[in-house]
């Protein structure tokens, strides 16, 4: 070990979740943030579609149902509730930090719709929402004198003594640095770098999960991996370019080899991906096509300007012709199991963002819930770190979907012999 340094909190990862955690820690907290590679190489920068928000109280039930249905009812309902109720404060905070969401002529927030949403409830900035949010969060963190950022400094390990996390080991400038810290936050992103075809940066190789489980932390749903239906097919290796689901939300349609629609474009992502794979097999092709013909030209040139520019680099103009698309690995719903305050099963070790599994997404993530979930639970992690409670996570099992429905039926139709499952 070449050196020993001391901080109050170490945050491994400089994406939206890591940055938002840092922004909500007190000014007296000495914080070190680690970026495995270049600072721009975080998947938060790549998020195109947007970030969900509860637009009005009466949408709560539909938003909740959409999230649960997309997750095949394997979500933790309590976590879904926390995310939805925390959405408006997060959006208001982002606006206060300078994030420029699309607006209606009257100045109100404009909402778009994506697959499996029953109504428009997604705030967006053109087709680069993640970049807009992450850039502003990073600027806010850089302005904090109590936060240091180390680029190209991957987390190698955490230090656990007497059952609690007391620091981290970092690779830096060819040496290894041991960091003594009161708390460590894993925000290392997903696992896309382990796949041949992924929309993720190659640096995302599940480091947080690997390190946490080596010290006995609980993992959850490690097989819950989301395949995004539409990445641009080029036939060349490397990171796949995502074609946002909001394109289909605005009217773009999927076509088979004969130019015919073959599926409901606004079904959940796993359903659409499966339909595309089936159609590719039926047609004997390596891709299907996505047509923007039903999308107004003004929307293509405005909302989807960056997608169009990237497609033009590959020789395709979405304003004139259908483009070849193919499913690609996109998101990881599993991860290090955490409670509602992002605590892992190891005291003083937290996990946020795609590294964590707080149960919001279940088996399949609803479109544009990822940024929201990351920010809501990152803020909760920061507040837990500030507080006295640093006990390990003890996540009570949620009632099954059948149990919840039975309870609801009993409440709506009370009978003397009605049985209500106990939690």
CSV table of C-alpha atoms in Angstrom, one decimal:
chain,number,residue,atom,x,y,z
A,1,UNK,CA,0.0,0.0,0.0
A,2,UNK,CA,1.6,3.2,-1.2
A,3,UNK,CA,-0.4,5.8,0.9
A,4,UNK,CA,-3.1,6.3,3.5
A,5,UNK,CA,-5.6,9.2,3.3
A,6,UNK,CA,-8.6,10.0,5.4
A,7,UNK,CA,-12.1,11.3,4.4
A,8,UNK,CA,-15.5,11.2,6.0
A,9,UNK,CA,-17.3,9.7,3.0
A,10,UNK,CA,-16.0,7.9,-0.1
A,11,UNK,CA,-18.3,7.7,-3.1
A,12,UNK,CA,-17.2,5.3,-5.7
A,13,UNK,CA,-18.8,6.5,-8.9
A,14,UNK,CA,-19.5,9.9,-10.5
A,15,UNK,CA,-22.8,9.3,-12.2
A,16,UNK,CA,-26.0,11.0,-11.3
A,17,UNK,CA,-26.5,8.9,-8.1
A,18,UNK,CA,-23.0,9.5,-6.8
A,19,UNK,CA,-23.1,13.2,-7.6
A,20,UNK,CA,-26.5,13.7,-6.0
A,21,UNK,CA,-25.4,11.9,-2.8
A,22,UNK,CA,-22.4,14.3,-2.6
A,23,UNK,CA,-24.6,17.3,-3.1
A,24,UNK,CA,-26.8,16.4,-0.1
A,25,UNK,CA,-24.0,15.8,2.4
A,26,UNK,CA,-23.2,18.6,4.8
A,27,UNK,CA,-20.5,21.1,4.0
A,28,UNK,CA,-18.5,19.9,7.0
A,29,UNK,CA,-18.2,16.4,5.5
A,30,UNK,CA,-14.9,15.6,3.7
A,31,UNK,CA,-15.9,13.7,0.6
A,32,UNK,CA,-13.9,11.8,-1.9
A,33,UNK,CA,-15.5,10.8,-5.3
A,34,UNK,CA,-13.9,8.2,-7.5
A,35,UNK,CA,-14.3,7.9,-11.2
A,36,UNK,CA,-13.1,4.6,-12.7
A,37,UNK,CA,-12.3,6.2,-16.0
A,38,UNK,CA,-12.8,9.6,-17.6
A,39,UNK,CA,-15.5,11.6,-15.8
A,40,UNK,CA,-17.7,11.6,-18.8
A,41,UNK,CA,-17.8,7.8,-19.0
A,42,UNK,CA,-20.9,7.3,-16.8
A,43,UNK,CA,-24.2,5.9,-18.1
A,44,UNK,CA,-26.1,8.8,-16.6
A,45,UNK,CA,-24.7,10.9,-19.4
A,46,UNK,CA,-26.2,8.6,-22.0
A,47,UNK,CA,-29.8,8.6,-20.7
A,48,UNK,CA,-31.9,10.0,-23.6
A,49,UNK,CA,-35.6,9.7,-22.9
A,50,UNK,CA,-36.1,11.6,-19.6
A,51,UNK,CA,-37.0,11.4,-16.0
A,52,UNK,CA,-40.4,10.5,-14.6
A,53,UNK,CA,-42.5,12.8,-12.3
A,54,UNK,CA,-45.8,12.5,-10.7
A,55,UNK,CA,-47.6,15.3,-12.7
A,56,UNK,CA,-50.6,15.5,-10.4
A,57,UNK,CA,-51.8,13.6,-7.3
A,58,UNK,CA,-54.6,11.8,-9.2
A,59,UNK,CA,-51.9,10.1,-11.4
A,60,UNK,CA,-50.4,8.3,-8.3
A,61,UNK,CA,-52.4,5.0,-8.7
A,62,UNK,CA,-51.7,4.8,-12.5
A,63,UNK,CA,-48.0,5.6,-12.0
A,64,UNK,CA,-47.7,3.0,-9.3
A,65,UNK,CA,-49.6,0.4,-11.4
A,66,UNK,CA,-47.5,1.1,-14.5
A,67,UNK,CA,-44.3,0.6,-12.5
A,68,UNK,CA,-45.5,-2.6,-10.9
A,69,UNK,CA,-46.9,-4.1,-14.1
A,70,UNK,CA,-43.6,-3.4,-16.0
A,71,UNK,CA,-41.7,-5.1,-13.1
A,72,UNK,CA,-44.0,-8.2,-13.3
A,73,UNK,CA,-45.2,-7.3,-9.8
A,74,UNK,CA,-41.8,-8.4,-8.3
A,75,UNK,CA,-41.2,-4.8,-7.2
A,76,UNK,CA,-41.0,-3.8,-3.5
A,77,UNK,CA,-44.2,-1.7,-3.2
A,78,UNK,CA,-42.8,0.4,-0.4
A,79,UNK,CA,-39.8,1.5,-2.6
A,80,UNK,CA,-42.1,2.3,-5.5
A,81,UNK,CA,-44.2,4.5,-3.2
A,82,UNK,CA,-41.1,6.3,-1.9
A,83,UNK,CA,-39.9,6.9,-5.5
A,84,UNK,CA,-43.2,8.3,-6.8
A,85,UNK,CA,-43.8,10.6,-3.8
A,86,UNK,CA,-40.2,11.8,-4.0
A,87,UNK,CA,-40.4,12.7,-7.7
A,88,UNK,CA,-41.7,16.2,-7.5
A,89,UNK,CA,-39.2,17.4,-4.9
A,90,UNK,CA,-36.4,16.0,-7.1
A,91,UNK,CA,-37.6,17.6,-10.2
A,92,UNK,CA,-38.1,21.0,-8.4
A,93,UNK,CA,-34.5,20.7,-7.0
A,94,UNK,CA,-33.1,19.9,-10.5
A,95,UNK,CA,-34.9,22.9,-11.9
A,96,UNK,CA,-33.4,25.1,-9.1
A,97,UNK,CA,-30.0,23.8,-10.0
A,98,UNK,CA,-30.5,25.0,-13.6
A,99,UNK,CA,-31.6,21.9,-15.4
A,100,UNK,CA,-33.6,23.0,-18.5
A,101,UNK,CA,-36.6,20.7,-19.0
A,102,UNK,CA,-38.8,21.2,-22.0
A,103,UNK,CA,-41.7,23.6,-21.4
A,104,UNK,CA,-45.2,24.2,-22.8
A,105,UNK,CA,-46.0,27.6,-24.2
A,106,UNK,CA,-47.5,28.6,-20.8
A,107,UNK,CA,-44.2,27.8,-19.1
A,108,UNK,CA,-45.4,24.6,-17.4
A,109,UNK,CA,-43.3,21.4,-17.7
A,110,UNK,CA,-43.9,19.4,-20.9
A,111,UNK,CA,-44.3,15.7,-20.6
A,112,UNK,CA,-43.6,12.9,-23.1
A,113,UNK,CA,-44.6,9.3,-23.0
A,114,UNK,CA,-42.7,6.1,-23.3
A,115,UNK,CA,-43.5,2.4,-23.4
A,116,UNK,CA,-45.7,0.9,-20.7
A,117,UNK,CA,-46.7,4.3,-19.4
A,118,UNK,CA,-50.5,4.9,-19.4
A,119,UNK,CA,-50.0,8.7,-19.8
A,120,UNK,CA,-47.3,11.3,-20.4
A,121,UNK,CA,-45.4,11.9,-17.2
A,122,UNK,CA,-41.7,12.1,-18.4
A,123,UNK,CA,-39.8,15.4,-18.1
A,124,UNK,CA,-37.1,15.7,-20.8
A,125,UNK,CA,-34.5,17.9,-22.4
A,126,UNK,CA,-34.4,17.2,-26.1
A,127,UNK,CA,-33.0,13.7,-26.4
A,128,UNK,CA,-30.1,14.2,-24.0
A,129,UNK,CA,-31.8,14.4,-20.7
A,130,UNK,CA,-29.2,12.5,-18.8
A,131,UNK,CA,-26.4,14.7,-20.1
A,132,UNK,CA,-28.4,17.8,-19.1
A,133,UNK,CA,-29.0,16.6,-15.6
A,134,UNK,CA,-25.5,15.1,-15.0
A,135,UNK,CA,-23.7,18.1,-16.3
A,136,UNK,CA,-25.5,20.4,-13.9
A,137,UNK,CA,-25.0,18.0,-10.9
A,138,UNK,CA,-21.3,17.8,-11.7
A,139,UNK,CA,-21.0,21.5,-11.9
A,140,UNK,CA,-22.6,21.8,-8.5
A,141,UNK,CA,-20.3,19.2,-7.0
A,142,UNK,CA,-17.2,20.9,-8.5
A,143,UNK,CA,-18.2,24.1,-6.7
A,144,UNK,CA,-18.1,22.4,-3.3
A,145,UNK,CA,-14.8,23.0,-1.6
A,146,UNK,CA,-15.2,19.9,0.7
A,147,UNK,CA,-15.5,17.5,-2.2
A,148,UNK,CA,-12.5,16.1,-4.1
A,149,UNK,CA,-12.8,14.1,-7.4
A,150,UNK,CA,-10.2,11.5,-8.5
A,151,UNK,CA,-10.5,10.5,-12.2
A,152,UNK,CA,-9.1,7.3,-13.5
A,153,UNK,CA,-9.1,5.9,-10.0
A,154,UNK,CA,-11.0,2.6,-9.8
A,155,UNK,CA,-12.2,1.2,-6.5
A,156,UNK,CA,-10.3,-2.0,-5.9
A,157,UNK,CA,-11.8,-3.0,-2.6
A,158,UNK,CA,-13.5,-1.9,0.6
A,159,UNK,CA,-12.0,-2.3,4.0
A,160,UNK,CA,-14.2,-4.1,6.5
A,161,UNK,CA,-13.2,-4.5,10.2
A,162,UNK,CA,-15.2,-6.1,12.9
A,163,UNK,CA,-18.2,-6.4,10.5
A,164,UNK,CA,-18.4,-2.8,9.5
A,165,UNK,CA,-17.0,-0.8,6.5
A,166,UNK,CA,-14.2,1.5,7.5
A,167,UNK,CA,-12.7,2.5,4.2
A,168,UNK,CA,-11.7,1.7,0.7
A,169,UNK,CA,-8.7,0.7,-1.4
A,170,UNK,CA,-8.2,2.7,-4.6
A,171,UNK,CA,-5.9,2.3,-7.6
A,172,UNK,CA,-4.3,5.6,-8.5
A,173,UNK,CA,-1.3,6.6,-10.7
A,174,UNK,CA,0.0,3.1,-10.7
A,175,UNK,CA,-0.2,2.7,-6.9
A,176,UNK,CA,-2.7,1.6,-4.4
A,177,UNK,CA,-4.1,4.1,-1.8
A,178,UNK,CA,-6.0,3.0,1.3
A,179,UNK,CA,-8.7,5.5,2.3
A,180,UNK,CA,-10.0,5.6,5.9
A,181,UNK,CA,-13.6,6.7,5.9
A,182,UNK,CA,-16.6,6.6,8.2
A,183,UNK,CA,-18.9,5.7,5.3
A,184,UNK,CA,-18.5,4.3,1.8
A,185,UNK,CA,-21.1,4.6,-1.0
A,186,UNK,CA,-21.1,2.2,-4.0
A,187,UNK,CA,-22.3,4.1,-7.1
A,188,UNK,CA,-20.3,2.1,-9.7
A,189,UNK,CA,-23.1,1.6,-12.2
A,190,UNK,CA,-24.3,-1.5,-13.9
A,191,UNK,CA,-22.8,-4.5,-15.7
A,192,UNK,CA,-23.0,-3.6,-19.4
A,193,UNK,CA,-19.3,-3.8,-19.9
A,194,UNK,CA,-19.5,-7.5,-19.5
A,195,UNK,CA,-21.6,-7.9,-22.6
A,196,UNK,CA,-20.6,-7.9,-26.2
A,197,UNK,CA,-23.5,-5.7,-27.2
A,198,UNK,CA,-24.6,-3.1,-24.7
A,199,UNK,CA,-25.6,0.6,-24.6
A,200,UNK,CA,-23.3,1.0,-21.5
A,201,UNK,CA,-19.8,2.2,-21.3
A,202,UNK,CA,-17.2,-0.6,-21.1
A,203,UNK,CA,-16.0,0.6,-17.7
A,204,UNK,CA,-19.3,-0.7,-16.1
A,205,UNK,CA,-18.4,-4.2,-15.1
A,206,UNK,CA,-20.3,-4.8,-11.9
A,207,UNK,CA,-17.4,-3.7,-9.6
A,208,UNK,CA,-19.6,-2.7,-6.7
A,209,UNK,CA,-21.5,-6.0,-6.6
A,210,UNK,CA,-18.3,-8.0,-6.9
A,211,UNK,CA,-16.5,-6.1,-4.1
A,212,UNK,CA,-19.6,-6.0,-1.8
A,213,UNK,CA,-20.4,-9.8,-2.1
A,214,UNK,CA,-16.7,-10.7,-1.4
A,215,UNK,CA,-17.2,-9.1,2.1
A,216,UNK,CA,-20.6,-10.9,2.7
A,217,UNK,CA,-23.0,-8.2,1.6
A,218,UNK,CA,-26.3,-9.5,0.3
A,219,UNK,CA,-27.1,-9.3,-3.4
A,220,UNK,CA,-30.5,-9.5,-5.0
A,221,UNK,CA,-31.9,-10.4,-8.4
A,222,UNK,CA,-28.6,-10.7,-10.2
A,223,UNK,CA,-30.3,-12.3,-13.2
A,224,UNK,CA,-32.6,-9.4,-13.8
A,225,UNK,CA,-31.0,-7.8,-16.8
A,226,UNK,CA,-33.0,-5.5,-19.1
A,227,UNK,CA,-32.6,-5.6,-22.9
A,228,UNK,CA,-33.5,-2.4,-24.6
A,229,UNK,CA,-35.5,-3.0,-27.8
A,230,UNK,CA,-33.9,-0.4,-30.0
A,231,UNK,CA,-30.2,0.3,-30.5
A,232,UNK,CA,-28.9,1.4,-33.8
A,233,UNK,CA,-27.6,-1.6,-35.9
A,234,UNK,CA,-24.3,-0.9,-37.6
A,235,UNK,CA,-22.6,-4.3,-37.7
A,236,UNK,CA,-19.5,-2.9,-36.0
A,237,UNK,CA,-18.3,-3.8,-32.5
A,238,UNK,CA,-18.3,-1.4,-29.6
A,239,UNK,CA,-20.9,0.3,-27.5
A,240,UNK,CA,-24.3,0.3,-29.1
A,241,UNK,CA,-26.0,3.7,-29.7
A,242,UNK,CA,-29.5,3.8,-28.0
A,243,UNK,CA,-32.5,5.0,-29.9
A,244,UNK,CA,-34.6,6.4,-27.1
A,245,UNK,CA,-38.0,4.8,-26.3
A,246,UNK,CA,-39.4,8.3,-26.4
A,247,UNK,CA,-39.2,8.0,-30.2
A,248,UNK,CA,-41.8,5.3,-30.0
A,249,UNK,CA,-43.7,7.3,-27.5
A,250,UNK,CA,-43.9,10.1,-30.0
A,251,UNK,CA,-45.2,7.8,-32.7
A,252,UNK,CA,-42.3,5.9,-34.3
A,253,UNK,CA,-43.2,2.4,-35.4
A,254,UNK,CA,-41.3,-0.9,-35.8
A,255,UNK,CA,-41.4,-2.6,-39.2
A,256,UNK,CA,-40.6,-6.1,-40.4
A,257,UNK,CA,-38.7,-7.0,-43.6
A,258,UNK,CA,-41.8,-6.3,-45.7
A,259,UNK,CA,-42.3,-2.9,-44.1
A,260,UNK,CA,-45.3,-3.9,-41.9
A,261,UNK,CA,-45.8,-3.2,-38.2
A,262,UNK,CA,-45.6,-6.3,-36.1
A,263,UNK,CA,-46.0,-5.3,-32.5
A,264,UNK,CA,-47.3,-2.8,-30.0
A,265,UNK,CA,-44.4,-0.4,-29.7
A,266,UNK,CA,-45.5,0.9,-26.3
A,267,UNK,CA,-45.5,-2.4,-24.5
A,268,UNK,CA,-43.0,-3.0,-21.8
A,269,UNK,CA,-39.4,-3.2,-22.9
A,270,UNK,CA,-39.0,-7.0,-22.4
A,271,UNK,CA,-42.2,-7.6,-24.4
A,272,UNK,CA,-41.0,-5.4,-27.3
A,273,UNK,CA,-37.5,-6.9,-27.3
A,274,UNK,CA,-39.0,-10.4,-27.4
A,275,UNK,CA,-41.2,-9.5,-30.3
A,276,UNK,CA,-38.2,-8.0,-32.2
A,277,UNK,CA,-36.1,-11.2,-31.7
A,278,UNK,CA,-39.0,-13.3,-32.9
A,279,UNK,CA,-39.5,-11.2,-36.0
A,280,UNK,CA,-35.8,-11.2,-36.8
A,281,UNK,CA,-35.9,-15.0,-36.6
A,282,UNK,CA,-39.0,-15.2,-38.8
A,283,UNK,CA,-37.5,-12.8,-41.4
A,284,UNK,CA,-34.0,-14.3,-41.2
A,285,UNK,CA,-32.5,-10.8,-40.6
A,286,UNK,CA,-30.1,-9.2,-38.1
A,287,UNK,CA,-32.4,-6.3,-37.4
A,288,UNK,CA,-35.8,-4.8,-37.9
A,289,UNK,CA,-36.5,-1.2,-38.8
A,290,UNK,CA,-37.8,1.8,-36.9
A,291,UNK,CA,-39.8,4.4,-38.9
A,292,UNK,CA,-40.2,8.0,-37.8
A,293,UNK,CA,-42.7,8.6,-40.6
A,294,UNK,CA,-45.6,9.2,-38.2
A,295,UNK,CA,-43.5,11.6,-36.1
A,296,UNK,CA,-44.0,15.3,-37.0
A,297,UNK,CA,-40.9,16.7,-38.7
A,298,UNK,CA,-40.6,19.5,-36.2
A,299,UNK,CA,-40.4,16.9,-33.4
A,300,UNK,CA,-37.7,15.0,-35.3
A,301,UNK,CA,-35.6,18.1,-35.9
A,302,UNK,CA,-36.1,19.4,-32.3
A,303,UNK,CA,-36.8,16.6,-29.8
A,304,UNK,CA,-34.6,14.0,-31.6
A,305,UNK,CA,-31.9,16.3,-33.1
A,306,UNK,CA,-29.1,14.4,-31.4
A,307,UNK,CA,-30.3,11.0,-32.4
A,308,UNK,CA,-30.7,12.2,-36.0
A,309,UNK,CA,-27.2,13.6,-36.0
A,310,UNK,CA,-25.7,10.3,-34.7
A,311,UNK,CA,-27.7,8.3,-37.3
A,312,UNK,CA,-26.5,10.6,-40.0
A,313,UNK,CA,-22.9,9.7,-39.1
A,314,UNK,CA,-23.9,6.1,-39.9
A,315,UNK,CA,-25.5,7.1,-43.2
A,316,UNK,CA,-29.2,7.0,-42.0
A,317,UNK,CA,-31.6,10.0,-41.9
A,318,UNK,CA,-34.5,9.3,-39.6
A,319,UNK,CA,-36.4,12.2,-41.2
A,320,UNK,CA,-36.3,10.4,-44.6
A,321,UNK,CA,-36.1,6.6,-44.0
A,322,UNK,CA,-36.5,3.8,-41.5
A,323,UNK,CA,-33.4,2.9,-39.6
A,324,UNK,CA,-32.1,-0.6,-38.7
A,325,UNK,CA,-32.4,-1.4,-35.0
A,326,UNK,CA,-31.7,-4.4,-32.8
A,327,UNK,CA,-32.1,-5.1,-29.0
A,328,UNK,CA,-29.0,-4.6,-26.8
A,329,UNK,CA,-28.2,-5.0,-23.1
A,330,UNK,CA,-29.2,-1.8,-21.4
A,331,UNK,CA,-29.9,-1.9,-17.7
A,332,UNK,CA,-29.4,-4.0,-14.5
A,333,UNK,CA,-32.4,-4.3,-12.1
A,334,UNK,CA,-30.5,-6.4,-9.6
A,335,UNK,CA,-27.5,-5.5,-7.5
A,336,UNK,CA,-26.5,-5.0,-3.9
A,337,UNK,CA,-29.5,-5.3,-1.7
A,338,UNK,CA,-30.4,-2.2,0.2
A,339,UNK,CA,-33.2,-0.9,2.4
A,340,UNK,CA,-35.2,2.3,1.9
A,341,UNK,CA,-32.3,4.4,2.9
A,342,UNK,CA,-29.8,2.7,0.6
A,343,UNK,CA,-28.0,0.8,3.5
A,344,UNK,CA,-26.5,-2.5,2.6
A,345,UNK,CA,-26.3,-5.4,5.0
A,346,UNK,CA,-22.8,-4.2,6.0
A,347,UNK,CA,-22.9,-1.2,8.4
A,348,UNK,CA,-21.6,2.0,7.0
A,349,UNK,CA,-21.7,0.7,3.4
A,350,UNK,CA,-24.3,2.1,1.1
A,351,UNK,CA,-25.2,1.5,-2.5
A,352,UNK,CA,-27.1,3.8,-4.9
A,353,UNK,CA,-28.1,3.9,-8.6
A,354,UNK,CA,-27.7,0.9,-10.8
A,355,UNK,CA,-25.3,-0.8,-8.4
A,356,UNK,CA,-28.1,-1.1,-5.8
A,357,UNK,CA,-31.3,-3.1,-5.7
A,358,UNK,CA,-33.9,-1.3,-3.6
A,359,UNK,CA,-36.7,-3.2,-5.3
A,360,UNK,CA,-38.2,-0.3,-7.3
A,361,UNK,CA,-37.9,-1.9,-10.7
A,362,UNK,CA,-38.8,-5.5,-10.0
A,363,UNK,CA,-38.0,-7.8,-12.9
A,364,UNK,CA,-38.1,-5.2,-15.6
A,365,UNK,CA,-37.7,-1.4,-15.4
A,366,UNK,CA,-40.3,1.0,-16.5
A,367,UNK,CA,-38.9,3.5,-18.9
A,368,UNK,CA,-37.4,6.7,-17.4
A,369,UNK,CA,-37.7,5.5,-13.9
A,370,UNK,CA,-33.9,4.9,-13.6
A,371,UNK,CA,-32.8,8.5,-13.2
A,372,UNK,CA,-35.7,9.2,-10.8
A,373,UNK,CA,-35.0,6.2,-8.6
A,374,UNK,CA,-31.2,7.0,-8.6
A,375,UNK,CA,-31.8,10.5,-7.3
A,376,UNK,CA,-34.5,9.8,-4.8
A,377,UNK,CA,-32.6,7.0,-3.1
A,378,UNK,CA,-29.2,8.9,-3.4
A,379,UNK,CA,-30.7,11.7,-1.4
A,380,UNK,CA,-32.0,9.2,1.2
A,381,UNK,CA,-28.5,7.7,1.4
A,382,UNK,CA,-27.0,11.1,2.2
A,383,UNK,CA,-29.6,11.8,4.9
A,384,UNK,CA,-29.0,8.4,6.5
A,385,UNK,CA,-25.2,9.1,6.5
A,386,UNK,CA,-25.9,12.4,8.2
A,387,UNK,CA,-28.1,10.8,10.8
A,388,UNK,CA,-27.3,8.5,13.7
A,389,UNK,CA,-28.7,5.4,12.0
A,390,UNK,CA,-26.0,3.3,10.4
A,391,UNK,CA,-27.4,-0.1,11.2
A,392,UNK,CA,-27.2,-2.8,8.5
A,393,UNK,CA,-30.2,-3.2,6.2
A,394,UNK,CA,-32.9,-5.5,7.5
A,395,UNK,CA,-35.4,-5.5,4.7
A,396,UNK,CA,-38.7,-7.1,5.7
A,397,UNK,CA,-40.2,-9.3,3.0
A,398,UNK,CA,-43.0,-7.6,1.1
A,399,UNK,CA,-46.4,-9.4,0.8
A,400,UNK,CA,-46.8,-11.2,-2.5
A,401,UNK,CA,-49.0,-9.7,-5.2
A,402,UNK,CA,-51.7,-12.3,-4.5
A,403,UNK,CA,-51.6,-11.3,-0.8
A,404,UNK,CA,-52.0,-7.6,-1.6
A,405,UNK,CA,-54.9,-8.3,-3.9
A,406,UNK,CA,-56.6,-10.5,-1.2
A,407,UNK,CA,-56.1,-7.7,1.4
A,408,UNK,CA,-57.5,-5.1,-1.0
A,409,UNK,CA,-60.5,-7.3,-1.8
A,410,UNK,CA,-61.2,-7.9,1.9
A,411,UNK,CA,-61.0,-4.1,2.6
A,412,UNK,CA,-63.4,-3.3,-0.3
A,413,UNK,CA,-65.8,-6.0,0.5
A,414,UNK,CA,-65.7,-6.6,4.2
A,415,UNK,CA,-67.1,-9.8,5.6
A,416,UNK,CA,-67.0,-11.3,9.0
A,417,UNK,CA,-65.0,-14.2,7.8
A,418,UNK,CA,-62.7,-12.2,5.5
A,419,UNK,CA,-59.1,-13.3,5.8
A,420,UNK,CA,-56.5,-10.5,5.5
A,421,UNK,CA,-52.9,-11.7,5.1
A,422,UNK,CA,-50.5,-10.5,7.8
A,423,UNK,CA,-47.3,-8.8,6.8
